[in-house]
PDB file of C-alpha atoms in Angstrom:
ATOM      1  CA  MET A   1     263.821 140.231  42.283  1.00 66.00           C
ATOM      2  CA  THR A   2     264.041 139.245  45.912  1.00 82.00           C
ATOM      3  CA  GLN A   3     263.975 142.060  48.409  1.00 91.00           C
ATOM      4  CA  LEU A   4     266.353 141.803  51.320  1.00 92.00           C
ATOM      5  CA  ILE A   5     267.000 143.790  54.471  1.00 95.00           C
ATOM      6  CA  ILE A   6     270.454 144.818  55.600  1.00 95.00           C
ATOM      7  CA  TYR A   7     271.467 146.333  58.915  1.00 96.00           C
ATOM      8  CA  PRO A   8     274.710 146.781  60.842  1.00 97.00           C
ATOM      9  CA  ASN A   9     275.692 144.219  63.414  1.00 94.00           C
ATOM     10  CA  ASP A  10     277.412 145.016  66.692  1.00 92.00           C
ATOM     11  CA  ASN A  11     280.847 144.165  65.339  1.00 90.00           C
ATOM     12  CA  GLY A  12     280.985 146.674  62.537  1.00 92.00           C
ATOM     13  CA  GLY A  13     279.765 144.208  59.949  1.00 94.00           C
ATOM     14  CA  VAL A  14     276.487 143.838  58.200  1.00 94.00           C
ATOM     15  CA  VAL A  15     273.607 141.392  58.530  1.00 94.00           C
ATOM     16  CA  VAL A  16     271.683 140.345  55.436  1.00 93.00           C
ATOM     17  CA  LEU A  17     268.114 139.244  56.184  1.00 93.00           C
ATOM     18  CA  THR A  18     266.468 136.939  53.676  1.00 92.00           C
ATOM     19  CA  PRO A  19     262.678 136.644  54.024  1.00 93.00           C
ATOM     20  CA  ALA A  20     261.128 133.195  53.910  1.00 93.00           C
ATOM     21  CA  PRO A  21     258.740 132.986  50.952  1.00 89.00           C
ATOM     22  CA  GLU A  22     256.126 131.301  53.122  1.00 88.00           C
ATOM     23  CA  CYS A  23     256.160 133.842  55.956  1.00 90.00           C
ATOM     24  CA  GLY A  24     253.242 135.855  54.609  1.00 91.00           C
ATOM     25  CA  LEU A  25     254.569 139.224  55.782  1.00 94.00           C
ATOM     26  CA  THR A  26     255.472 142.287  53.776  1.00 95.00           C
ATOM     27  CA  ILE A  27     259.087 143.395  53.681  1.00 95.00           C
ATOM     28  CA  GLU A  28     258.186 146.323  55.918  1.00 96.00           C
ATOM     29  CA  GLN A  29     256.498 144.026  58.443  1.00 96.00           C
ATOM     30  CA  ILE A  30     259.530 141.768  58.399  1.00 96.00           C
ATOM     31  CA  ALA A  31     261.834 144.704  59.027  1.00 96.00           C
ATOM     32  CA  ALA A  32     259.708 145.815  61.960  1.00 96.00           C
ATOM     33  CA  LYS A  33     259.797 142.319  63.402  1.00 97.00           C
ATOM     34  CA  ASP A  34     263.318 141.038  62.758  1.00 97.00           C
ATOM     35  CA  VAL A  35     265.570 144.094  62.694  1.00 97.00           C
ATOM     36  CA  PRO A  36     266.763 144.725  66.241  1.00 95.00           C
ATOM     37  CA  ALA A  37     265.190 147.775  67.828  1.00 95.00           C
ATOM     38  CA  GLY A  38     267.130 150.944  67.197  1.00 95.00           C
ATOM     39  CA  LYS A  39     269.154 149.580  64.318  1.00 95.00           C
ATOM     40  CA  PRO A  40     269.094 151.446  61.020  1.00 97.00           C
ATOM     41  CA  TYR A  41     268.243 149.285  58.076  1.00 97.00           C
ATOM     42  CA  LYS A  42     267.784 149.356  54.338  1.00 96.00           C
ATOM     43  CA  ILE A  43     265.560 147.351  52.046  1.00 96.00           C
ATOM     44  CA  VAL A  44     267.658 146.365  49.070  1.00 93.00           C
ATOM     45  CA  ASP A  45     267.369 144.290  45.976  1.00 91.00           C
ATOM     46  CA  GLY A  46     268.999 140.893  46.029  1.00 87.00           C
ATOM     47  CA  SER A  47     271.155 141.873  43.082  1.00 86.00           C
ATOM     48  CA  ASP A  48     272.737 144.592  45.227  1.00 87.00           C
ATOM     49  CA  ILE A  49     274.366 142.014  47.495  1.00 87.00           C
ATOM     50  CA  PRO A  50     277.881 140.992  46.458  1.00 86.00           C
ATOM     51  CA  THR A  51     278.125 137.443  45.229  1.00 82.00           C
ATOM     52  CA  ASP A  52     281.759 137.087  46.232  1.00 83.00           C
ATOM     53  CA  ARG A  53     281.804 136.136  49.910  1.00 84.00           C
ATOM     54  CA  THR A  54     285.565 135.719  50.176  1.00 85.00           C
ATOM     55  CA  PHE A  55     285.725 138.647  52.567  1.00 88.00           C
ATOM     56  CA  ARG A  56     282.176 138.361  53.873  1.00 88.00           C
ATOM     57  CA  ASN A  57     283.124 139.347  57.411  1.00 90.00           C
ATOM     58  CA  ALA A  58     284.661 142.587  56.131  1.00 92.00           C
ATOM     59  CA  TRP A  59     281.401 143.840  54.654  1.00 92.00           C
ATOM     60  CA  GLU A  60     280.263 147.093  56.201  1.00 92.00           C
ATOM     61  CA  TYR A  61     276.938 148.862  56.427  1.00 93.00           C
ATOM     62  CA  GLN A  62     276.941 152.375  55.002  1.00 88.00           C
ATOM     63  CA  GLU A  63     274.234 154.943  55.718  1.00 81.00           C
TER      64      GLU A  63
ATOM     65  CA  MET B   1     225.858 110.662  50.135  1.00 84.00           C
ATOM     66  CA  ALA B   2     225.928 111.133  53.834  1.00 93.00           C
ATOM     67  CA  VAL B   3     223.970 112.427  56.724  1.00 96.00           C
ATOM     68  CA  THR B   4     224.756 116.124  56.869  1.00 96.00           C
ATOM     69  CA  LEU B   5     224.582 118.716  59.564  1.00 97.00           C
ATOM     70  CA  ASN B   6     225.138 122.139  58.058  1.00 96.00           C
ATOM     71  CA  ALA B   7     225.571 125.350  60.043  1.00 96.00           C
ATOM     72  CA  SER B   8     224.154 127.765  57.486  1.00 96.00           C
ATOM     73  CA  THR B   9     224.808 131.484  57.764  1.00 96.00           C
ATOM     74  CA  THR B  10     221.341 132.205  56.382  1.00 95.00           C
ATOM     75  CA  THR B  11     219.011 129.548  57.698  1.00 94.00           C
ATOM     76  CA  GLY B  12     220.807 128.162  60.715  1.00 95.00           C
ATOM     77  CA  LEU B  13     220.792 124.409  61.052  1.00 96.00           C
ATOM     78  CA  VAL B  14     220.209 122.446  57.843  1.00 96.00           C
ATOM     79  CA  GLN B  15     220.174 118.709  58.053  1.00 95.00           C
ATOM     80  CA  SER B  16     219.624 115.823  55.734  1.00 95.00           C
ATOM     81  CA  ALA B  17     219.640 112.105  56.279  1.00 95.00           C
ATOM     82  CA  ASP B  18     220.245 108.920  54.346  1.00 94.00           C
ATOM     83  CA  THR B  19     221.330 105.373  55.057  1.00 94.00           C
ATOM     84  CA  SER B  20     224.937 105.647  53.861  1.00 93.00           C
ATOM     85  CA  GLY B  21     226.388 105.273  57.307  1.00 93.00           C
ATOM     86  CA  SER B  22     228.444 108.420  56.740  1.00 95.00           C
ATOM     87  CA  LEU B  23     228.208 111.791  58.429  1.00 96.00           C
ATOM     88  CA  ASN B  24     229.340 115.186  57.198  1.00 96.00           C
ATOM     89  CA  ILE B  25     229.603 118.199  59.462  1.00 96.00           C
ATOM     90  CA  GLN B  26     229.411 121.328  57.346  1.00 96.00           C
ATOM     91  CA  SER B  27     230.004 125.031  57.791  1.00 95.00           C
ATOM     92  CA  ASN B  28     227.784 126.948  55.412  1.00 95.00           C
ATOM     93  CA  GLY B  29     227.711 124.057  52.972  1.00 94.00           C
ATOM     94  CA  THR B  30     231.388 123.156  53.148  1.00 94.00           C
ATOM     95  CA  THR B  31     232.235 119.846  54.783  1.00 94.00           C
ATOM     96  CA  VAL B  32     234.836 120.290  57.480  1.00 95.00           C
ATOM     97  CA  LEU B  33     234.486 116.904  59.160  1.00 95.00           C
ATOM     98  CA  GLY B  34     233.558 113.687  57.461  1.00 95.00           C
ATOM     99  CA  VAL B  35     232.918 110.443  59.281  1.00 95.00           C
ATOM    100  CA  THR B  36     232.685 107.092  57.548  1.00 94.00           C
ATOM    101  CA  SER B  37     232.979 103.476  58.630  1.00 93.00           C
ATOM    102  CA  THR B  38     236.723 103.583  57.897  1.00 93.00           C
ATOM    103  CA  GLY B  39     237.650 106.805  59.659  1.00 93.00           C
ATOM    104  CA  THR B  40     237.371 110.550  59.631  1.00 93.00           C
ATOM    105  CA  SER B  41     238.620 113.280  57.359  1.00 93.00           C
ATOM    106  CA  VAL B  42     239.070 116.861  58.427  1.00 92.00           C
ATOM    107  CA  THR B  43     239.634 119.851  56.181  1.00 91.00           C
ATOM    108  CA  GLY B  44     240.808 123.343  57.017  1.00 88.00           C
ATOM    109  CA  THR B  45     243.000 124.542  59.843  1.00 88.00           C
ATOM    110  CA  GLN B  46     242.867 122.441  62.986  1.00 87.00           C
ATOM    111  CA  SER B  47     243.396 123.743  66.472  1.00 90.00           C
ATOM    112  CA  VAL B  48     243.941 121.282  69.289  1.00 88.00           C
ATOM    113  CA  SER B  49     244.137 122.872  72.706  1.00 93.00           C
ATOM    114  CA  GLY B  50     245.001 119.600  74.404  1.00 94.00           C
ATOM    115  CA  ASN B  51     247.620 117.020  73.515  1.00 94.00           C
ATOM    116  CA  LEU B  52     247.632 115.390  70.118  1.00 93.00           C
ATOM    117  CA  SER B  53     248.020 111.617  70.272  1.00 94.00           C
ATOM    118  CA  PHE B  54     248.276 109.067  67.535  1.00 93.00           C
ATOM    119  CA  ASN B  55     249.702 105.640  66.787  1.00 95.00           C
ATOM    120  CA  SER B  56     250.992 105.629  63.189  1.00 94.00           C
ATOM    121  CA  GLY B  57     253.320 102.694  63.782  1.00 96.00           C
ATOM    122  CA  TYR B  58     254.448 103.741  67.275  1.00 94.00           C
ATOM    123  CA  GLY B  59     252.683 100.739  68.809  1.00 97.00           C
ATOM    124  CA  SER B  60     250.043 102.592  70.747  1.00 97.00           C
ATOM    125  CA  SER B  61     248.417 105.967  70.728  1.00 96.00           C
ATOM    126  CA  ALA B  62     250.825 108.355  72.437  1.00 97.00           C
ATOM    127  CA  VAL B  63     251.306 112.080  72.649  1.00 95.00           C
ATOM    128  CA  ALA B  64     253.299 113.442  69.718  1.00 94.00           C
ATOM    129  CA  TYR B  65     255.444 116.560  69.920  1.00 93.00           C
ATOM    130  CA  GLY B  66     255.536 118.690  66.866  1.00 92.00           C
ATOM    131  CA  CYS B  67     258.229 120.428  64.949  1.00 97.00           C
ATOM    132  CA  ARG B  68     257.632 124.102  65.735  1.00 97.00           C
ATOM    133  CA  ALA B  69     259.900 125.533  63.087  1.00 98.00           C
ATOM    134  CA  TRP B  70     262.035 124.248  60.252  1.00 98.00           C
ATOM    135  CA  VAL B  71     264.082 125.606  57.417  1.00 97.00           C
ATOM    136  CA  ASN B  72     266.210 124.413  54.528  1.00 95.00           C
ATOM    137  CA  PHE B  73     268.406 127.129  53.069  1.00 93.00           C
ATOM    138  CA  ASN B  74     271.512 127.766  51.045  1.00 90.00           C
ATOM    139  CA  GLY B  75     274.048 129.544  53.198  1.00 87.00           C
ATOM    140  CA  THR B  76     276.657 130.055  50.530  1.00 82.00           C
ATOM    141  CA  THR B  77     276.922 132.671  47.935  1.00 59.00           C
ATOM    142  CA  ASN B  78     274.704 131.721  45.066  1.00 49.00           C
ATOM    143  CA  THR B  79     273.209 133.410  42.076  1.00 48.00           C
ATOM    144  CA  GLY B  80     271.679 136.041  44.303  1.00 54.00           C
ATOM    145  CA  GLY B  81     274.530 136.282  46.766  1.00 53.00           C
ATOM    146  CA  PHE B  82     272.336 135.686  49.807  1.00 64.00           C
ATOM    147  CA  CYS B  83     270.708 132.843  51.703  1.00 78.00           C
ATOM    148  CA  THR B  84     268.128 131.269  49.428  1.00 86.00           C
ATOM    149  CA  ILE B  85     265.421 129.679  51.537  1.00 92.00           C
ATOM    150  CA  ARG B  86     264.235 126.524  49.785  1.00 92.00           C
ATOM    151  CA  GLY B  87     261.489 125.703  52.267  1.00 94.00           C
ATOM    152  CA  SER B  88     260.444 126.650  55.759  1.00 96.00           C
ATOM    153  CA  GLY B  89     257.754 126.631  58.380  1.00 97.00           C
ATOM    154  CA  ASN B  90     257.279 129.242  61.096  1.00 97.00           C
ATOM    155  CA  VAL B  91     260.343 131.098  59.859  1.00 97.00           C
ATOM    156  CA  THR B  92     260.231 134.757  58.915  1.00 96.00           C
ATOM    157  CA  THR B  93     263.819 135.295  57.869  1.00 95.00           C
ATOM    158  CA  VAL B  94     267.285 133.838  57.832  1.00 94.00           C
ATOM    159  CA  ALA B  95     269.924 136.358  58.786  1.00 94.00           C
ATOM    160  CA  ASP B  96     273.347 136.011  57.236  1.00 93.00           C
ATOM    161  CA  ASN B  97     275.521 137.441  60.016  1.00 93.00           C
ATOM    162  CA  GLY B  98     278.827 136.562  58.404  1.00 91.00           C
ATOM    163  CA  THR B  99     280.741 133.555  57.215  1.00 91.00           C
ATOM    164  CA  GLY B 100     279.040 130.426  58.530  1.00 92.00           C
ATOM    165  CA  ASP B 101     277.005 132.490  60.981  1.00 93.00           C
ATOM    166  CA  TYR B 102     273.230 132.528  60.618  1.00 94.00           C
ATOM    167  CA  THR B 103     270.207 133.497  62.692  1.00 96.00           C
ATOM    168  CA  ILE B 104     266.825 131.912  62.047  1.00 97.00           C
ATOM    169  CA  ASN B 105     263.970 134.191  63.116  1.00 97.00           C
ATOM    170  CA  PHE B 106     260.692 132.518  64.061  1.00 98.00           C
ATOM    171  CA  THR B 107     257.354 133.855  62.897  1.00 97.00           C
ATOM    172  CA  THR B 108     255.691 132.751  66.128  1.00 97.00           C
ATOM    173  CA  ALA B 109     258.087 132.746  69.056  1.00 98.00           C
ATOM    174  CA  MET B 110     258.719 129.704  71.209  1.00 98.00           C
ATOM    175  CA  PRO B 111     257.118 129.793  74.671  1.00 97.00           C
ATOM    176  CA  ASP B 112     260.579 129.650  76.264  1.00 97.00           C
ATOM    177  CA  THR B 113     264.151 128.732  75.408  1.00 97.00           C
ATOM    178  CA  ASN B 114     263.866 125.141  76.607  1.00 97.00           C
ATOM    179  CA  TYR B 115     263.285 123.843  73.120  1.00 97.00           C
ATOM    180  CA  SER B 116     265.440 121.381  71.268  1.00 97.00           C
ATOM    181  CA  ALA B 117     266.950 122.162  67.911  1.00 97.00           C
ATOM    182  CA  VAL B 118     268.537 119.746  65.517  1.00 96.00           C
ATOM    183  CA  GLY B 119     270.368 120.576  62.351  1.00 95.00           C
ATOM    184  CA  ASN B 120     272.855 119.472  59.820  1.00 93.00           C
ATOM    185  CA  VAL B 121     274.861 120.622  56.874  1.00 93.00           C
ATOM    186  CA  THR B 122     276.002 118.569  53.950  1.00 85.00           C
ATOM    187  CA  GLY B 123     279.538 117.982  52.808  1.00 79.00           C
ATOM    188  CA  GLY B 124     281.015 116.550  56.008  1.00 78.00           C
ATOM    189  CA  LYS B 125     280.912 119.902  57.786  1.00 87.00           C
ATOM    190  CA  PHE B 126     279.500 120.738  61.200  1.00 91.00           C
ATOM    191  CA  LEU B 127     276.623 122.785  62.515  1.00 92.00           C
ATOM    192  CA  GLY B 128     276.346 124.142  66.029  1.00 93.00           C
ATOM    193  CA  MET B 129     273.469 125.764  67.872  1.00 93.00           C
ATOM    194  CA  ASP B 130     274.932 128.893  69.407  1.00 91.00           C
ATOM    195  CA  VAL B 131     272.250 131.128  70.903  1.00 96.00           C
ATOM    196  CA  LEU B 132     268.731 129.953  71.698  1.00 97.00           C
ATOM    197  CA  LEU B 133     266.219 132.764  72.152  1.00 98.00           C
ATOM    198  CA  VAL B 134     262.429 132.603  72.152  1.00 98.00           C
ATOM    199  CA  GLY B 135     262.263 134.492  68.871  1.00 97.00           C
ATOM    200  CA  SER B 136     265.290 133.118  67.091  1.00 98.00           C
ATOM    201  CA  ILE B 137     268.163 130.686  67.078  1.00 98.00           C
ATOM    202  CA  GLN B 138     271.681 131.511  66.015  1.00 97.00           C
ATOM    203  CA  ILE B 139     273.644 128.727  64.385  1.00 96.00           C
ATOM    204  CA  ALA B 140     277.204 128.339  63.179  1.00 95.00           C
ATOM    205  CA  SER B 141     278.624 126.075  60.522  1.00 94.00           C
ATOM    206  CA  ARG B 142     282.254 125.097  60.525  1.00 93.00           C
ATOM    207  CA  ASP B 143     284.563 123.071  58.368  1.00 91.00           C
ATOM    208  CA  VAL B 144     286.749 120.151  59.456  1.00 90.00           C
ATOM    209  CA  ALA B 145     289.421 122.598  60.620  1.00 92.00           C
ATOM    210  CA  ASN B 146     286.816 124.247  62.891  1.00 91.00           C
ATOM    211  CA  ALA B 147     286.872 127.424  60.836  1.00 92.00           C
ATOM    212  CA  PRO B 148     283.601 129.245  60.045  1.00 92.00           C
ATOM    213  CA  SER B 149     282.369 128.022  56.713  1.00 91.00           C
ATOM    214  CA  ASP B 150     279.392 128.814  54.507  1.00 90.00           C
ATOM    215  CA  GLN B 151     277.339 125.785  53.598  1.00 89.00           C
ATOM    216  CA  SER B 152     275.058 125.161  50.657  1.00 88.00           C
ATOM    217  CA  ASN B 153     272.595 122.964  52.540  1.00 92.00           C
ATOM    218  CA  VAL B 154     271.716 124.110  56.033  1.00 94.00           C
ATOM    219  CA  LEU B 155     268.874 122.126  57.579  1.00 96.00           C
ATOM    220  CA  VAL B 156     267.385 122.987  60.974  1.00 97.00           C
ATOM    221  CA  ALA B 157     264.301 121.849  62.875  1.00 98.00           C
ATOM    222  CA  VAL B 158     263.045 123.046  66.252  1.00 98.00           C
ATOM    223  CA  PHE B 159     260.949 120.925  68.610  1.00 97.00           C
ATOM    224  CA  ARG B 160     259.042 121.997  71.676  1.00 94.00           C
TER     225      ARG B 160
END
């Protein structure tokens, strides 16, 4: 299953990072590169992301 | 057959000759540059420090400017619920920031923010380039009512 990275945005929401298959980096390397400095993040399984995006902008990041 | 010049890692220069009119430049037995009467063929990664010029129907040989990053992804919810990247080049990740709001992160950053980005979405919707940074570009897709809208086909290319 695809691994994703989630982190909180500045508006109280959550960003979901999808790695490009061709990028050649590990998920940890991607997190170090593309998660803004100082932001907490989690590596999650793609199946953990809700498929219903009706209220996408209301999603929140929880520690 | 061909005339060969081989840079061997064990014996140094190895060369052979014939009358084929062709020339192969080899690295340890592997041809990396072939020259024949009809043209040249190059294998492996190429690095051109100067400008790259070619004709290819343009009318004359002229400097070409390459696409420095591109991506084709699904920005809607799908079977996985996230942005499925169908194909890309020089892209590490696509960030789903919210409805119709995406950030494309480059693997190798642009030299500055003076690049040009083009993009499109299917379905008669609109795509805007919001924030151009050296390491990423943030884009926004909207529907005909100018409301943020997820799109199934988001296509972006960056030129510099």
